[in-house]
XYZ file of N, CA and C in Angstrom:
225
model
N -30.779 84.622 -53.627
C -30.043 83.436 -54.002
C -30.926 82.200 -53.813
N -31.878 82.038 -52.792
C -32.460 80.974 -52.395
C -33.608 81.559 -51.455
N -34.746 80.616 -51.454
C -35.822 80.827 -50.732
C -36.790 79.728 -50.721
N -37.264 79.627 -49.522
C -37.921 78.619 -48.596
C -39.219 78.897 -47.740
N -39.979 78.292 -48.123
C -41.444 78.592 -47.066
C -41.376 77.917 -45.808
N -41.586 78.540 -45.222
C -41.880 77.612 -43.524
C -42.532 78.248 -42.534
N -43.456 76.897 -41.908
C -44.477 77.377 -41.171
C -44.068 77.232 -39.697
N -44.102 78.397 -39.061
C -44.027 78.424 -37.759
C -44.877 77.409 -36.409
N -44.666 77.437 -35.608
C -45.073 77.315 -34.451
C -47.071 76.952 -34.232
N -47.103 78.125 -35.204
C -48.995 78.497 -34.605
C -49.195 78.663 -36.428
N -48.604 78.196 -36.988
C -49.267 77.849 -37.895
C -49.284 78.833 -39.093
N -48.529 79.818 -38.981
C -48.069 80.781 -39.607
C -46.961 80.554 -41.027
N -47.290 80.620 -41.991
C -46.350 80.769 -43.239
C -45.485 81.901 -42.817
N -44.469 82.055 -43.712
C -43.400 82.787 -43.525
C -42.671 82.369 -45.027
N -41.894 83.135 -45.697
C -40.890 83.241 -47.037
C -39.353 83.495 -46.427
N -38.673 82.528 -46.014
C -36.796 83.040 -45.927
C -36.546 83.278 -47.320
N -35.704 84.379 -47.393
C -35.586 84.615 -49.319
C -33.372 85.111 -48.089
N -32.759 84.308 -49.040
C -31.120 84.307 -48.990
C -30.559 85.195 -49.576
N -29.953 86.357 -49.320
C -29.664 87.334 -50.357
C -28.098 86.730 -50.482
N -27.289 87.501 -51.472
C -25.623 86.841 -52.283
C -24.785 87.968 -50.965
N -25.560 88.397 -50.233
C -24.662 89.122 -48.670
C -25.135 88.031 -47.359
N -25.242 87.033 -47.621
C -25.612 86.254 -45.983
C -26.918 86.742 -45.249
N -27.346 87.651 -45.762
C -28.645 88.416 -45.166
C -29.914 87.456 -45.666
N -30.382 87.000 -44.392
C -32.105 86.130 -44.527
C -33.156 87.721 -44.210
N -33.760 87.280 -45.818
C -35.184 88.090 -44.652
C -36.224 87.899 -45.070
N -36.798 87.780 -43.972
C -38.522 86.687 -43.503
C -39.228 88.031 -44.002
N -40.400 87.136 -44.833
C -41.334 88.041 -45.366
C -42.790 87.103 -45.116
N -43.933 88.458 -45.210
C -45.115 87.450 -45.075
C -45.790 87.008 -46.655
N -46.093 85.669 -46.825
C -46.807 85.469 -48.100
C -47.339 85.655 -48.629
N -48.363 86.657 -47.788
C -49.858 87.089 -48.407
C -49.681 88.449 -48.273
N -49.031 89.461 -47.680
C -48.352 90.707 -48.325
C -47.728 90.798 -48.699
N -46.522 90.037 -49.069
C -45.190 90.401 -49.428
C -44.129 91.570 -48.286
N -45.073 91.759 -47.028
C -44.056 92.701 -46.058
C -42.775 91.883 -45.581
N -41.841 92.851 -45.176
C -40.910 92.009 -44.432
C -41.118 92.251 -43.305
N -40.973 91.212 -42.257
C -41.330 90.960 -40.817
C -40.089 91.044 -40.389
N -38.717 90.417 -41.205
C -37.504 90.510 -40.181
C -36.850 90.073 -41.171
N -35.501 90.856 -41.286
C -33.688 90.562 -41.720
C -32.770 90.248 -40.790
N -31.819 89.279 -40.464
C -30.939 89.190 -39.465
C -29.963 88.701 -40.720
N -28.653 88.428 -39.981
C -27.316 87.977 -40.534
C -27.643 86.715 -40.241
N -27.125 85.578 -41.081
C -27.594 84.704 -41.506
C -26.211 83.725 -40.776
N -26.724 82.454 -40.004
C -25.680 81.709 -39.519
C -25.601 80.503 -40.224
N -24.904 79.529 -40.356
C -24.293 78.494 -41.065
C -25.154 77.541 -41.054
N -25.448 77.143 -39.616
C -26.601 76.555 -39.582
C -27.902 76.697 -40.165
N -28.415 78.020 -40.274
C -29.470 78.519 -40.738
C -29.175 78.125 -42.472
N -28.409 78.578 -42.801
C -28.209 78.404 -44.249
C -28.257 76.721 -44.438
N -27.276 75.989 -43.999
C -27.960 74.353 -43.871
C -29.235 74.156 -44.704
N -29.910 74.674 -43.487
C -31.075 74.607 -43.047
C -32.128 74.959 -44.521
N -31.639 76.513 -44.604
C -32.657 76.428 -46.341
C -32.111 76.131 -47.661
N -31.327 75.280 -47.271
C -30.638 75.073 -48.967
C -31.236 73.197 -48.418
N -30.951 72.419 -47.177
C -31.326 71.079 -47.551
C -30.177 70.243 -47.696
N -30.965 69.468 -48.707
C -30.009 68.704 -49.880
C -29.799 69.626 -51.180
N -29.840 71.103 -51.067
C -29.218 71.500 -52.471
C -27.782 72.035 -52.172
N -27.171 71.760 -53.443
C -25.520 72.723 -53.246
C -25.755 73.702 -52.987
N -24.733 73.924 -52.005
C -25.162 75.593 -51.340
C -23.393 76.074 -52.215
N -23.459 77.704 -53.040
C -22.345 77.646 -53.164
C -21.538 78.330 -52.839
N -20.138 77.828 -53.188
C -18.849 78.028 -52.479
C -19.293 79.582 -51.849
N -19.459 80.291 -52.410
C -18.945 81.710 -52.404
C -20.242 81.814 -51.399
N -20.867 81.543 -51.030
C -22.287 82.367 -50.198
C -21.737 81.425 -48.799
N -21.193 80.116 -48.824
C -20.799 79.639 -47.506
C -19.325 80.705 -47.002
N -18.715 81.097 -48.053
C -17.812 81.666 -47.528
C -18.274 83.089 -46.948
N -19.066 83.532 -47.246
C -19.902 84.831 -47.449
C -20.037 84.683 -45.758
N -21.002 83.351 -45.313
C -21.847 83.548 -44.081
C -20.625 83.197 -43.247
N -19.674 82.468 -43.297
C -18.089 82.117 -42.040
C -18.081 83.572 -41.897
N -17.489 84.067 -42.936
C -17.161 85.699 -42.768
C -18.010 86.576 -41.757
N -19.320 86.638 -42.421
C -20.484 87.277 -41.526
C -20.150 87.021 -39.530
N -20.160 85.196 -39.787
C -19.741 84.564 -38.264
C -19.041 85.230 -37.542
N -17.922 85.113 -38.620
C -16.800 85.809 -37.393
C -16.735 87.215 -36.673
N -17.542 88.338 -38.062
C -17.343 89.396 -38.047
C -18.445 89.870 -36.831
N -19.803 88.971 -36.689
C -20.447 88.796 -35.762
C -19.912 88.897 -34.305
N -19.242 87.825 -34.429
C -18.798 87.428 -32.898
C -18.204 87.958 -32.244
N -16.729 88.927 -33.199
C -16.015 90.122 -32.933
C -16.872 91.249 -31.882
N -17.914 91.355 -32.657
C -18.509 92.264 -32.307
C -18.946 92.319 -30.705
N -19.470 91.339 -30.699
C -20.302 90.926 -29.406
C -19.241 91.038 -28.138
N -17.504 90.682 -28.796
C -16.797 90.713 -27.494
C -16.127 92.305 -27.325
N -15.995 93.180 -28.540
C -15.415 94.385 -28.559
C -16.004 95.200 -27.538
């Protein structure tokens, strides 16, 4: 759905690519490997959309993810 370059800490590139399931996953630029997928939080999404419309259906996507998250953690 969306994707964003950003450089880490030490100077490291990195690719967030947004899938239409709330799922971020960090890939490296110069292989194309993936380094890491997590469930994607609200904030985070913010975060790689900016100033672009983020839409309806993918914010509703990641609340969902939230909650279903949090469930978890107390079950």
């Amino acid at each position: 759905v969306k994707e964003k370059t950003y450089i880490d800490k030490k100077g490291r590139p990195a690719i967030y690519q947004i899938t239409n399931t709330g799922v971020a996953i960090v890939k490296d630029p110069q292989s194309n490997m993936m380094i890491t997928c997590y469930i994607l939080g609200f904030n985070q999404l913010l975060w790689v959309f900016g100033n672009d419309p983020i839409p309806v259906w993918l914010k509703k996507k990641v609340r969902k993810n939230e909650q279903y998250t949090a469930r978890l953690h107390y079950e």
